Structures are given as C-alpha cells and as structure tokens.
mmCIF file of C-alpha atoms in Angstrom:
data_model
loop_
_atom_site.group_PDB
_atom_site.id
_atom_site.type_symbol
_atom_site.label_atom_id
_atom_site.label_comp_id
_atom_site.label_asym_id
_atom_site.label_seq_id
_atom_site.Cartn_x
_atom_site.Cartn_y
_atom_site.Cartn_z
ATOM 1 C CA UNK A 1 21.785 -26.093 53.547
ATOM 2 C CA UNK A 2 25.454 -26.684 50.927
ATOM 3 C CA UNK A 3 23.935 -24.309 48.874
ATOM 4 C CA UNK A 4 23.835 -21.991 51.556
ATOM 5 C CA UNK A 5 27.297 -22.856 53.569
ATOM 6 C CA UNK A 6 28.538 -22.662 49.990
ATOM 7 C CA UNK A 7 27.409 -19.217 49.115
ATOM 8 C CA UNK A 8 29.090 -18.381 52.379
ATOM 9 C CA UNK A 9 32.568 -20.038 51.846
ATOM 10 C CA UNK A 10 31.905 -18.573 48.603
ATOM 11 C CA UNK A 11 32.285 -14.940 49.967
ATOM 12 C CA UNK A 12 34.306 -15.174 51.427
ATOM 13 C CA UNK A 13 36.741 -16.043 49.198
ATOM 14 C CA UNK A 14 35.749 -13.421 46.616
ATOM 15 C CA UNK A 15 33.735 -11.028 48.116
ATOM 16 C CA UNK A 16 36.913 -8.007 49.155
ATOM 17 C CA UNK A 17 38.012 -9.138 45.887
ATOM 18 C CA UNK A 18 34.458 -7.617 44.235
ATOM 19 C CA UNK A 19 34.154 -4.763 46.805
ATOM 20 C CA UNK A 20 38.076 -3.058 45.409
ATOM 21 C CA UNK A 21 37.131 -3.786 41.972
ATOM 22 C CA UNK A 22 33.351 -1.081 42.245
ATOM 23 C CA UNK A 23 34.968 1.134 45.402
ATOM 24 C CA UNK A 24 39.096 2.697 43.793
ATOM 25 C CA UNK A 25 40.989 4.042 46.532
ATOM 26 C CA UNK A 26 39.383 7.929 47.148
ATOM 27 C CA UNK A 27 41.189 10.841 44.861
ATOM 28 C CA UNK A 28 43.896 8.171 43.492
ATOM 29 C CA UNK A 29 43.635 8.825 39.932
ATOM 30 C CA UNK A 30 44.432 13.077 40.952
ATOM 31 C CA UNK A 31 47.160 13.843 39.356
ATOM 32 C CA UNK A 32 48.328 16.839 42.714
ATOM 33 C CA UNK A 33 50.803 17.284 45.558
ATOM 34 C CA UNK A 34 49.340 17.873 48.500
ATOM 35 C CA UNK A 35 48.923 20.467 49.722
ATOM 36 C CA UNK A 36 48.766 22.625 45.720
ATOM 37 C CA UNK A 37 51.351 24.830 45.759
ATOM 38 C CA UNK A 38 50.387 28.575 46.071
ATOM 39 C CA UNK A 39 52.975 31.500 46.150
ATOM 40 C CA UNK A 40 52.789 34.845 47.249
ATOM 41 C CA UNK A 41 48.734 34.242 47.947
ATOM 42 C CA UNK A 42 48.034 34.930 51.828
ATOM 43 C CA UNK A 43 44.452 35.855 53.918
ATOM 44 C CA UNK A 44 46.619 39.065 54.619
ATOM 45 C CA UNK A 45 46.141 39.927 50.771
ATOM 46 C CA UNK A 46 42.747 41.399 51.495
ATOM 47 C CA UNK A 47 40.824 43.737 53.034
ATOM 48 C CA UNK A 48 37.794 43.558 54.676
ATOM 49 C CA UNK A 49 36.852 47.203 54.261
ATOM 50 C CA UNK A 50 38.156 46.313 50.814
ATOM 51 C CA UNK A 51 35.294 42.741 50.811
ATOM 52 C CA UNK A 52 32.562 44.718 51.645
ATOM 53 C CA UNK A 53 32.964 47.726 48.919
ATOM 54 C CA UNK A 54 32.894 45.891 45.830
ATOM 55 C CA UNK A 55 30.516 43.657 47.869
ATOM 56 C CA UNK A 56 28.498 46.441 47.830
ATOM 57 C CA UNK A 57 29.194 47.514 43.870
ATOM 58 C CA UNK A 58 27.962 44.265 42.598
ATOM 59 C CA UNK A 59 24.807 43.840 44.475
ATOM 60 C CA UNK A 60 24.039 47.654 43.851
ATOM 61 C CA UNK A 61 24.753 47.096 39.823
ATOM 62 C CA UNK A 62 23.070 43.121 39.729
ATOM 63 C CA UNK A 63 19.876 44.719 41.224
ATOM 64 C CA UNK A 64 19.087 47.025 38.671
ATOM 65 C CA UNK A 65 19.595 45.692 36.324
ATOM 66 C CA UNK A 66 18.670 41.889 36.417
ATOM 67 C CA UNK A 67 16.176 42.937 33.989
ATOM 68 C CA UNK A 68 18.243 42.734 31.669
ATOM 69 C CA UNK A 69 19.702 39.127 31.960
ATOM 70 C CA UNK A 70 16.516 37.165 33.084
ATOM 71 C CA UNK A 71 12.130 37.094 31.439
ATOM 72 C CA UNK A 72 9.923 37.825 33.890
ATOM 73 C CA UNK A 73 8.299 34.491 33.416
ATOM 74 C CA UNK A 74 12.111 33.401 34.992
ATOM 75 C CA UNK A 75 11.815 35.227 37.527
ATOM 76 C CA UNK A 76 10.926 32.288 39.803
ATOM 77 C CA UNK A 77 12.861 29.619 38.852
ATOM 78 C CA UNK A 78 17.262 28.796 39.967
ATOM 79 C CA UNK A 79 19.376 31.792 37.878
ATOM 80 C CA UNK A 80 17.786 34.385 39.748
ATOM 81 C CA UNK A 81 16.901 32.334 43.257
ATOM 82 C CA UNK A 82 21.495 31.578 42.567
ATOM 83 C CA UNK A 83 21.564 35.478 42.933
ATOM 84 C CA UNK A 84 19.951 36.046 46.246
ATOM 85 C CA UNK A 85 20.910 33.041 47.578
ATOM 86 C CA UNK A 86 23.758 35.353 47.604
ATOM 87 C CA UNK A 87 21.666 38.535 48.604
ATOM 88 C CA UNK A 88 21.436 37.004 51.882
ATOM 89 C CA UNK A 89 25.167 36.288 52.111
ATOM 90 C CA UNK A 90 25.459 39.155 51.663
ATOM 91 C CA UNK A 91 22.570 40.582 54.228
ATOM 92 C CA UNK A 92 24.221 38.700 56.764
ATOM 93 C CA UNK A 93 27.798 38.953 56.155
ATOM 94 C CA UNK A 94 27.054 42.302 56.776
ATOM 95 C CA UNK A 95 24.718 43.571 58.095
ATOM 96 C CA UNK A 96 23.301 46.328 55.409
ATOM 97 C CA UNK A 97 19.008 46.296 54.898
ATOM 98 C CA UNK A 98 19.291 46.750 51.573
ATOM 99 C CA UNK A 99 20.198 43.131 50.334
ATOM 100 C CA UNK A 100 17.091 41.852 53.185
ATOM 101 C CA UNK A 101 15.398 45.051 50.835
ATOM 102 C CA UNK A 102 16.008 42.980 47.399
ATOM 103 C CA UNK A 103 14.809 40.010 48.913
ATOM 104 C CA UNK A 104 11.770 40.847 50.353
ATOM 105 C CA UNK A 105 10.830 43.092 47.231
ATOM 106 C CA UNK A 106 12.278 40.446 44.312
ATOM 107 C CA UNK A 107 9.727 37.371 47.007
ATOM 108 C CA UNK A 108 6.260 40.153 47.313
ATOM 109 C CA UNK A 109 6.608 40.310 43.295
ATOM 110 C CA UNK A 110 6.415 36.306 43.373
ATOM 111 C CA UNK A 111 4.141 36.261 45.943
ATOM 112 C CA UNK A 112 6.298 34.030 48.579
ATOM 113 C CA UNK A 113 5.386 31.076 44.855
ATOM 114 C CA UNK A 114 7.789 28.900 43.790
ATOM 115 C CA UNK A 115 8.272 27.894 40.153
ATOM 116 C CA UNK A 116 5.397 25.880 38.459
ATOM 117 C CA UNK A 117 7.437 22.391 37.510
ATOM 118 C CA UNK A 118 5.823 20.230 40.350
ATOM 119 C CA UNK A 119 8.287 18.140 41.076
ATOM 120 C CA UNK A 120 11.533 20.077 39.545
ATOM 121 C CA UNK A 121 13.935 21.247 41.628
ATOM 122 C CA UNK A 122 15.451 24.180 39.965
ATOM 123 C CA UNK A 123 10.951 25.680 40.334
ATOM 124 C CA UNK A 124 12.298 24.424 44.500
ATOM 125 C CA UNK A 125 15.399 27.333 44.915
ATOM 126 C CA UNK A 126 13.765 30.024 45.939
ATOM 127 C CA UNK A 127 12.208 28.058 48.654
ATOM 128 C CA UNK A 128 15.991 27.996 50.534
ATOM 129 C CA UNK A 129 15.651 32.185 50.602
ATOM 130 C CA UNK A 130 12.030 32.365 51.470
ATOM 131 C CA UNK A 131 13.036 30.637 54.361
ATOM 132 C CA UNK A 132 16.431 32.512 54.719
ATOM 133 C CA UNK A 133 13.274 35.645 54.962
ATOM 134 C CA UNK A 134 11.459 34.481 57.112
ATOM 135 C CA UNK A 135 14.599 33.261 59.460
ATOM 136 C CA UNK A 136 14.884 37.792 59.661
ATOM 137 C CA UNK A 137 11.118 39.450 59.184
ATOM 138 C CA UNK A 138 9.146 36.213 60.276
ATOM 139 C CA UNK A 139 6.123 38.915 59.612
ATOM 140 C CA UNK A 140 6.937 39.747 56.494
ATOM 141 C CA UNK A 141 7.641 35.784 55.006
ATOM 142 C CA UNK A 142 5.009 33.350 53.839
ATOM 143 C CA UNK A 143 6.406 30.706 53.589
ATOM 144 C CA UNK A 144 2.974 28.563 53.402
ATOM 145 C CA UNK A 145 4.796 27.031 50.109
ATOM 146 C CA UNK A 146 6.953 26.577 50.109
ATOM 147 C CA UNK A 147 6.045 23.826 52.498
ATOM 148 C CA UNK A 148 3.665 22.637 51.384
ATOM 149 C CA UNK A 149 5.116 21.746 47.889
ATOM 150 C CA UNK A 150 8.043 20.125 49.980
ATOM 151 C CA UNK A 151 5.430 18.208 52.064
ATOM 152 C CA UNK A 152 3.648 16.574 48.904
ATOM 153 C CA UNK A 153 6.579 15.828 48.299
ATOM 154 C CA UNK A 154 8.150 13.688 50.566
ATOM 155 C CA UNK A 155 4.642 12.104 51.023
ATOM 156 C CA UNK A 156 4.537 10.930 47.065
ATOM 157 C CA UNK A 157 8.179 10.226 46.317
ATOM 158 C CA UNK A 158 10.611 9.464 43.035
ATOM 159 C CA UNK A 159 14.140 7.712 43.635
ATOM 160 C CA UNK A 160 16.737 10.291 44.270
ATOM 161 C CA UNK A 161 18.354 9.567 41.549
ATOM 162 C CA UNK A 162 15.717 9.915 39.532
ATOM 163 C CA UNK A 163 14.328 13.224 41.163
ATOM 164 C CA UNK A 164 17.925 14.845 41.630
ATOM 165 C CA UNK A 165 19.472 13.501 38.812
ATOM 166 C CA UNK A 166 21.646 15.853 37.906
ATOM 167 C CA UNK A 167 24.611 17.553 39.487
ATOM 168 C CA UNK A 168 22.670 21.203 39.551
ATOM 169 C CA UNK A 169 19.961 19.716 41.233
ATOM 170 C CA UNK A 170 22.144 20.131 44.636
ATOM 171 C CA UNK A 171 22.476 22.634 44.900
ATOM 172 C CA UNK A 172 18.981 23.899 43.898
ATOM 173 C CA UNK A 173 16.676 21.863 46.957
ATOM 174 C CA UNK A 174 18.454 19.893 49.455
ATOM 175 C CA UNK A 175 19.607 23.337 51.590
ATOM 176 C CA UNK A 176 15.537 24.401 50.502
ATOM 177 C CA UNK A 177 14.721 20.414 52.768
ATOM 178 C CA UNK A 178 16.976 21.322 55.161
ATOM 179 C CA UNK A 179 16.344 24.596 55.502
ATOM 180 C CA UNK A 180 13.219 23.526 55.338
ATOM 181 C CA UNK A 181 13.428 21.629 59.076
ATOM 182 C CA UNK A 182 15.421 24.188 60.900
ATOM 183 C CA UNK A 183 12.789 26.050 60.898
ATOM 184 C CA UNK A 184 10.052 23.838 61.111
ATOM 185 C CA UNK A 185 12.213 21.424 64.380
ATOM 186 C CA UNK A 186 11.335 18.948 62.693
ATOM 187 C CA UNK A 187 13.295 15.944 61.828
ATOM 188 C CA UNK A 188 11.450 14.043 58.723
ATOM 189 C CA UNK A 189 13.093 16.823 55.988
ATOM 190 C CA UNK A 190 16.656 16.762 56.231
ATOM 191 C CA UNK A 191 15.682 12.684 57.119
ATOM 192 C CA UNK A 192 14.021 12.219 53.079
ATOM 193 C CA UNK A 193 16.148 15.846 52.260
ATOM 194 C CA UNK A 194 19.634 12.938 53.062
ATOM 195 C CA UNK A 195 18.475 9.522 51.050
ATOM 196 C CA UNK A 196 17.598 11.499 48.667
ATOM 197 C CA UNK A 197 21.153 14.096 47.987
ATOM 198 C CA UNK A 198 22.632 10.238 48.478
ATOM 199 C CA UNK A 199 21.192 8.505 45.897
ATOM 200 C CA UNK A 200 21.720 11.099 43.905
ATOM 201 C CA UNK A 201 25.344 10.931 44.503
ATOM 202 C CA UNK A 202 25.862 7.482 44.031
ATOM 203 C CA UNK A 203 25.692 7.206 39.897
ATOM 204 C CA UNK A 204 26.767 10.694 39.565
ATOM 205 C CA UNK A 205 30.118 10.541 41.603
ATOM 206 C CA UNK A 206 32.993 9.721 40.958
ATOM 207 C CA UNK A 207 35.518 8.347 44.452
ATOM 208 C CA UNK A 208 38.737 8.797 42.079
ATOM 209 C CA UNK A 209 38.942 12.240 40.891
ATOM 210 C CA UNK A 210 36.505 13.256 43.730
ATOM 211 C CA UNK A 211 34.649 15.081 41.636
ATOM 212 C CA UNK A 212 31.394 15.702 39.835
ATOM 213 C CA UNK A 213 30.058 13.815 36.763
ATOM 214 C CA UNK A 214 27.257 17.127 34.965
ATOM 215 C CA UNK A 215 24.912 13.861 34.875
ATOM 216 C CA UNK A 216 25.044 10.293 33.664
ATOM 217 C CA UNK A 217 25.438 11.296 30.093
ATOM 218 C CA UNK A 218 29.081 12.734 31.136
ATOM 219 C CA UNK A 219 30.041 8.682 32.577
ATOM 220 C CA UNK A 220 32.700 8.413 29.580
ATOM 221 C CA UNK A 221 33.001 10.902 27.724
ATOM 222 C CA UNK A 222 35.793 12.771 26.731
ATOM 223 C CA UNK A 223 36.809 15.603 25.976
ATOM 224 C CA UNK A 224 39.293 17.002 22.345
ATOM 225 C CA UNK A 225 41.770 15.636 24.632
ATOM 226 C CA UNK A 226 40.571 12.820 25.847
ATOM 227 C CA UNK A 227 39.842 14.312 29.316
ATOM 228 C CA UNK A 228 36.781 12.421 32.065
ATOM 229 C CA UNK A 229 34.834 15.916 31.654
ATOM 230 C CA UNK A 230 34.049 17.311 35.202
ATOM 231 C CA UNK A 231 32.173 20.038 34.599
ATOM 232 C CA UNK A 232 33.519 23.384 37.094
ATOM 233 C CA UNK A 233 29.919 25.208 37.544
ATOM 234 C CA UNK A 234 28.672 21.988 38.155
ATOM 235 C CA UNK A 235 30.744 20.001 41.017
ATOM 236 C CA UNK A 236 30.673 24.027 42.044
ATOM 237 C CA UNK A 237 27.179 23.677 41.853
ATOM 238 C CA UNK A 238 27.253 20.140 44.594
ATOM 239 C CA UNK A 239 30.534 21.122 46.966
ATOM 240 C CA UNK A 240 27.843 25.357 47.777
ATOM 241 C CA UNK A 241 25.149 23.352 47.914
ATOM 242 C CA UNK A 242 26.470 20.863 50.656
ATOM 243 C CA UNK A 243 27.865 23.623 52.676
ATOM 244 C CA UNK A 244 24.802 24.837 52.482
ATOM 245 C CA UNK A 245 23.753 21.695 53.651
ATOM 246 C CA UNK A 246 25.041 21.020 56.343
ATOM 247 C CA UNK A 247 24.432 25.048 58.139
ATOM 248 C CA UNK A 248 21.320 23.408 58.890
ATOM 249 C CA UNK A 249 22.185 19.629 59.603
ATOM 250 C CA UNK A 250 21.339 18.585 63.131
ATOM 251 C CA UNK A 251 25.655 18.162 64.511
ATOM 252 C CA UNK A 252 23.286 15.230 65.888
ATOM 253 C CA UNK A 253 21.649 13.877 62.771
ATOM 254 C CA UNK A 254 22.897 10.351 61.415
ATOM 255 C CA UNK A 255 23.747 12.199 57.573
ATOM 256 C CA UNK A 256 26.523 14.361 59.111
ATOM 257 C CA UNK A 257 29.175 12.538 58.131
ATOM 258 C CA UNK A 258 28.987 11.823 55.484
ATOM 259 C CA UNK A 259 28.061 14.722 54.592
ATOM 260 C CA UNK A 260 31.367 15.925 56.034
ATOM 261 C CA UNK A 261 33.668 13.360 54.463
ATOM 262 C CA UNK A 262 32.508 13.698 50.727
ATOM 263 C CA UNK A 263 32.985 17.302 51.710
ATOM 264 C CA UNK A 264 36.078 16.694 52.544
ATOM 265 C CA UNK A 265 36.759 14.970 49.298
ATOM 266 C CA UNK A 266 36.098 17.511 47.294
ATOM 267 C CA UNK A 267 37.134 20.198 48.780
ATOM 268 C CA UNK A 268 40.550 18.408 47.449
ATOM 269 C CA UNK A 269 39.644 18.493 43.875
ATOM 270 C CA UNK A 270 38.645 20.918 43.711
ATOM 271 C CA UNK A 271 41.951 22.635 45.690
ATOM 272 C CA UNK A 272 44.231 19.656 43.796
ATOM 273 C CA UNK A 273 42.173 21.858 39.855
ATOM 274 C CA UNK A 274 42.601 25.468 40.997
ATOM 275 C CA UNK A 275 44.176 27.518 37.948
ATOM 276 C CA UNK A 276 47.589 30.021 38.893
ATOM 277 C CA UNK A 277 45.033 33.307 37.695
ATOM 278 C CA UNK A 278 42.748 32.090 40.642
ATOM 279 C CA UNK A 279 40.180 30.807 38.719
ATOM 280 C CA UNK A 280 38.790 27.632 37.988
ATOM 281 C CA UNK A 281 38.599 26.793 34.016
ATOM 282 C CA UNK A 282 34.915 25.307 32.725
ATOM 283 C CA UNK A 283 36.107 21.753 32.368
ATOM 284 C CA UNK A 284 38.388 20.960 35.398
ATOM 285 C CA UNK A 285 40.930 17.571 34.652
ATOM 286 C CA UNK A 286 41.668 19.989 31.150
ATOM 287 C CA UNK A 287 41.469 23.896 31.021
ATOM 288 C CA UNK A 288 42.677 23.671 28.087
ATOM 289 C CA UNK A 289 39.864 23.068 26.795
ATOM 290 C CA UNK A 290 38.506 26.176 26.974
ATOM 291 C CA UNK A 291 41.916 28.485 28.584
ATOM 292 C CA UNK A 292 39.232 31.878 29.690
ATOM 293 C CA UNK A 293 37.851 33.199 33.193
ATOM 294 C CA UNK A 294 35.523 31.390 34.502
ATOM 295 C CA UNK A 295 33.836 33.242 37.927
ATOM 296 C CA UNK A 296 30.819 31.238 38.518
ATOM 297 C CA UNK A 297 32.130 27.877 39.475
ATOM 298 C CA UNK A 298 35.075 29.846 40.687
ATOM 299 C CA UNK A 299 32.727 32.043 42.561
ATOM 300 C CA UNK A 300 30.578 28.482 44.457
ATOM 301 C CA UNK A 301 33.967 27.192 45.272
ATOM 302 C CA UNK A 302 35.797 29.912 46.870
ATOM 303 C CA UNK A 303 32.331 30.571 49.428
ATOM 304 C CA UNK A 304 32.521 27.249 49.551
ATOM 305 C CA UNK A 305 36.646 27.047 50.964
ATOM 306 C CA UNK A 306 35.727 29.578 52.962
ATOM 307 C CA UNK A 307 33.496 28.229 54.064
ATOM 308 C CA UNK A 308 34.248 25.028 55.045
ATOM 309 C CA UNK A 309 37.602 27.011 56.377
ATOM 310 C CA UNK A 310 34.628 29.539 58.636
ATOM 311 C CA UNK A 311 33.030 26.129 60.483
ATOM 312 C CA UNK A 312 36.078 23.742 61.620
ATOM 313 C CA UNK A 313 36.254 20.979 58.217
ATOM 314 C CA UNK A 314 38.858 23.039 56.607
ATOM 315 C CA UNK A 315 42.940 23.431 57.443
ATOM 316 C CA UNK A 316 42.659 27.736 56.816
ATOM 317 C CA UNK A 317 47.178 26.753 56.644
ATOM 318 C CA UNK A 318 46.121 24.700 53.261
ATOM 319 C CA UNK A 319 43.125 26.274 51.940
ATOM 320 C CA UNK A 320 42.961 29.606 53.165
ATOM 321 C CA UNK A 321 45.616 30.227 50.560
ATOM 322 C CA UNK A 322 43.418 29.350 47.979
ATOM 323 C CA UNK A 323 40.561 30.849 48.940
ATOM 324 C CA UNK A 324 43.448 34.565 48.827
ATOM 325 C CA UNK A 325 44.632 33.890 44.875
ATOM 326 C CA UNK A 326 40.743 32.812 44.492
ATOM 327 C CA UNK A 327 39.219 35.807 45.685
ATOM 328 C CA UNK A 328 41.721 38.666 44.528
ATOM 329 C CA UNK A 329 41.594 37.268 40.939
ATOM 330 C CA UNK A 330 37.709 37.355 40.597
ATOM 331 C CA UNK A 331 38.020 41.114 41.842
ATOM 332 C CA UNK A 332 40.782 41.828 39.881
ATOM 333 C CA UNK A 333 38.589 40.357 36.231
ATOM 334 C CA UNK A 334 35.055 39.164 36.744
ATOM 335 C CA UNK A 335 34.534 42.322 38.370
ATOM 336 C CA UNK A 336 34.482 45.555 36.015
ATOM 337 C CA UNK A 337 34.269 49.524 37.744
ATOM 338 C CA UNK A 338 30.169 49.339 37.562
ATOM 339 C CA UNK A 339 30.225 46.297 39.160
ATOM 340 C CA UNK A 340 29.780 44.001 37.006
ATOM 341 C CA UNK A 341 30.407 40.298 37.049
ATOM 342 C CA UNK A 342 31.703 39.286 33.752
ATOM 343 C CA UNK A 343 33.023 35.956 32.941
ATOM 344 C CA UNK A 344 30.026 33.711 33.570
ATOM 345 C CA UNK A 345 29.597 30.869 31.198
ATOM 346 C CA UNK A 346 25.944 31.549 30.232
ATOM 347 C CA UNK A 347 23.011 29.030 31.225
ATOM 348 C CA UNK A 348 23.661 25.113 30.105
ATOM 349 C CA UNK A 349 24.733 22.001 30.601
ATOM 350 C CA UNK A 350 28.880 21.636 30.176
ATOM 351 C CA UNK A 351 31.980 23.018 29.984
ATOM 352 C CA UNK A 352 31.694 25.968 27.265
ATOM 353 C CA UNK A 353 33.448 29.157 26.369
ATOM 354 C CA UNK A 354 33.657 32.640 28.234
ATOM 355 C CA UNK A 355 33.471 35.484 27.367
ATOM 356 C CA UNK A 356 34.178 38.717 29.363
ATOM 357 C CA UNK A 357 31.185 40.371 28.652
ATOM 358 C CA UNK A 358 28.749 37.448 30.057
ATOM 359 C CA UNK A 359 26.995 38.420 33.181
ATOM 360 C CA UNK A 360 24.511 36.637 35.193
ATOM 361 C CA UNK A 361 22.797 36.598 38.268
ATOM 362 C CA UNK A 362 24.345 34.056 39.487
ATOM 363 C CA UNK A 363 26.966 34.744 39.041
ATOM 364 C CA UNK A 364 26.620 37.466 41.076
ATOM 365 C CA UNK A 365 25.084 35.274 43.284
ATOM 366 C CA UNK A 366 27.909 32.925 43.543
ATOM 367 C CA UNK A 367 30.697 36.489 43.739
ATOM 368 C CA UNK A 368 27.849 37.794 46.984
ATOM 369 C CA UNK A 369 27.386 33.658 48.756
ATOM 370 C CA UNK A 370 31.538 33.993 47.878
ATOM 371 C CA UNK A 371 32.573 37.618 49.146
ATOM 372 C CA UNK A 372 30.028 37.015 52.449
ATOM 373 C CA UNK A 373 32.651 33.820 53.559
ATOM 374 C CA UNK A 374 35.548 36.088 52.786
ATOM 375 C CA UNK A 375 34.234 38.444 54.713
ATOM 376 C CA UNK A 376 33.596 36.329 57.408
ATOM 377 C CA UNK A 377 36.777 34.630 57.460
ATOM 378 C CA UNK A 378 39.220 37.672 57.781
ATOM 379 C CA UNK A 379 36.182 38.636 60.592
ATOM 380 C CA UNK A 380 37.679 35.708 62.985
ATOM 381 C CA UNK A 381 41.622 36.968 61.922
ATOM 382 C CA UNK A 382 43.918 36.740 59.577
ATOM 383 C CA UNK A 383 46.425 35.237 62.349
ATOM 384 C CA UNK A 384 44.280 32.692 64.485
ATOM 385 C CA UNK A 385 45.916 29.352 63.889
ATOM 386 C CA UNK A 386 44.810 26.477 60.703
ATOM 387 C CA UNK A 387 42.878 24.478 61.850
#
C-alpha cells in the first residue's frame, strides 16, 4: 500500500516534467516567418483553361511513353500506381474520358491484380486506383483481388511501425483501405487503417519540425551542411496520402481529428520550406545541398495544399499564393512542349541531385494530381474569402 502511494506521489511530482521532455512544442524548431511572404503570387494569375490544356498535354505524352520509364514487371507497383492516381484525378477534374479509358486499359493489362509481395505497401498501391475505377465503372472493374488481399492482411496484421516503416508507405497503402471502407460501406477498414497509420507515424514524425523522416535510418542523420534530413518526396508522399485518406474517412470517425491536425501541422511546415521559385528542393531544410528544382515532391505538396484549401482545412488567403507559386513554377520549368514532366528525382530513398531530363511516371502523376485540385480551386472562384 505504501509503495502504491509513493508511486502516485512520484508521478504527480515528476510526471509533467517527464512529459515536456518527450513531447516538444509543435513546430518549435521550424524557422519560418508566418505567414510566408509570397509577394506577387496569386491564384488570379492562373487561367483554368491553361490548367486543363497542360494536364491534357502531360496525359497524352506520358501514356504513350510510359514504356520508356518502367519495365513491364514494375507495372503493378508504386511507380505507375502514382501516375494513375493522377490520371483518375484528372478524369474527375475535367470529365475527359481519355483519362479513365487509359487507366482502365492499364488495369486490364494487369488483370486487376496487386503486386506479388503480399505485405509490401508498394505492391498495394494500385488497389486504390482499381477502387476508383470501380466507382466510375463498376461493371468493368474487378476489385475482388484487392479486397481479398486487404482482408487477409487485416486478419493477420503486423504492427503499423513494421508494416509501414517508411514514409512512402503512407501514400501507398492507407488510401487503399480508406477507399475499401467507402466502397464496401464497412467500418473495419477505416479502423485498421487509422491504427496502422498512427503506429507507423510514431517513430517517423518529428513534431518539432512538423515533418517525417523517410525511415529510422534518418532520425539522427545530418546533411553535409549539418541540417536535419527531411526528404521532399518522402514528405510529399505522406501529406498527399493524408489528403487521400481524408477524402474517404467518414466525418464522424474517431481518427478524423487526428488526421486533420496532422495535415494542418505538416502543411504549415511544408509552406515554410518552399523556395522563391515555387519548388521544394530535395532536402527541405537544406535547399543548397541539391539546389535544383524537384517536381515530384513539389507536385504532391501542391496537390495536398490545394486540396486542403478546397476542403476547408487550410486558409486560401495564406496557402493560395503558395499553391499559385508552385503551380506556375512547375508549368514554367517542369513541362516541355511535348508534355514531358522533367526535373523528377529518380527512384530513391533520400535527397539527391536532379536533372531536367529526369522524367518518371510518378512525377507526371504528382503533376496531374496537383492540376486536378488547382482546377477545382479555380472552379470555386479565386475571389471567395479565405477559410
């Protein structure tokens, strides 16, 4: 009895101090003037017709030339999945059947199957595209393989910080489960996804910076300039993944508040690391380490921030100019006359140098995702008051 009283007394006296050491103030180490100074950038500078035209150009080029970027055996993994998430977003934004037709044809070539690695999130990613096609053409889409794989994983799970122990995974797998919950109108996929996502986030998210480490190898890593290593595309995967989860997560779900708060915190951190060109560099806190523009991270960030404005989670007055600067930068620097999206960091797991000639399907997908939400933002009217 006395030991129990002593334990309670010690927790009362020291508990708050212990807590303050383990939970730093959110964004306390992020150096940023708020709101960011985005002088001269405005959504009113963007014409909706121009957005549709450049998206169409990118779609046309990359659907024809995708064979140049990915071996056939990789078609049901993340590289092409990311492109076709953008294709489906392009269809919903424009209503042009070519986006949906191309996506359906791609899925049919894969026989609507997931990748071969049973638990690997990269091989689950295509499931979210299949489920989106099903929503538009239920008579044509085959979603049983996706539902079966996810049900098996839910029935025999690994901890989230094991199954999804790298940042990219939070784009690849959680939206599959969220769309599964929406399509089947059942709660367990949402519950499982939310628990796994939070478990996976615990070791990777740094609240003092509002950003995710790519994986545990980077928790104490420093760039050559002594900066913490937060990879642009890695954080782009996460922020875009949260946006895609929130699109299907029911308003009354117990995890929704957590996802919305994480989305807002990350959005602020991302906004603070944008460069004057509108791009985000490969290393968010050390832009001089690789001073080239980088399109994939920039595209995913632009998509997520524009979606945040459209959904009412972010202020258009603050984030609208950031989106405008990013979109105009990508159109100016990343897309050539043929519609090829360049300045895309090649497949990897950390910041690295980029060249204009680097083009990958996931870069095109990120650009199309961004364009879909920029168009929607313009559809709503650029003169609406900020949220």
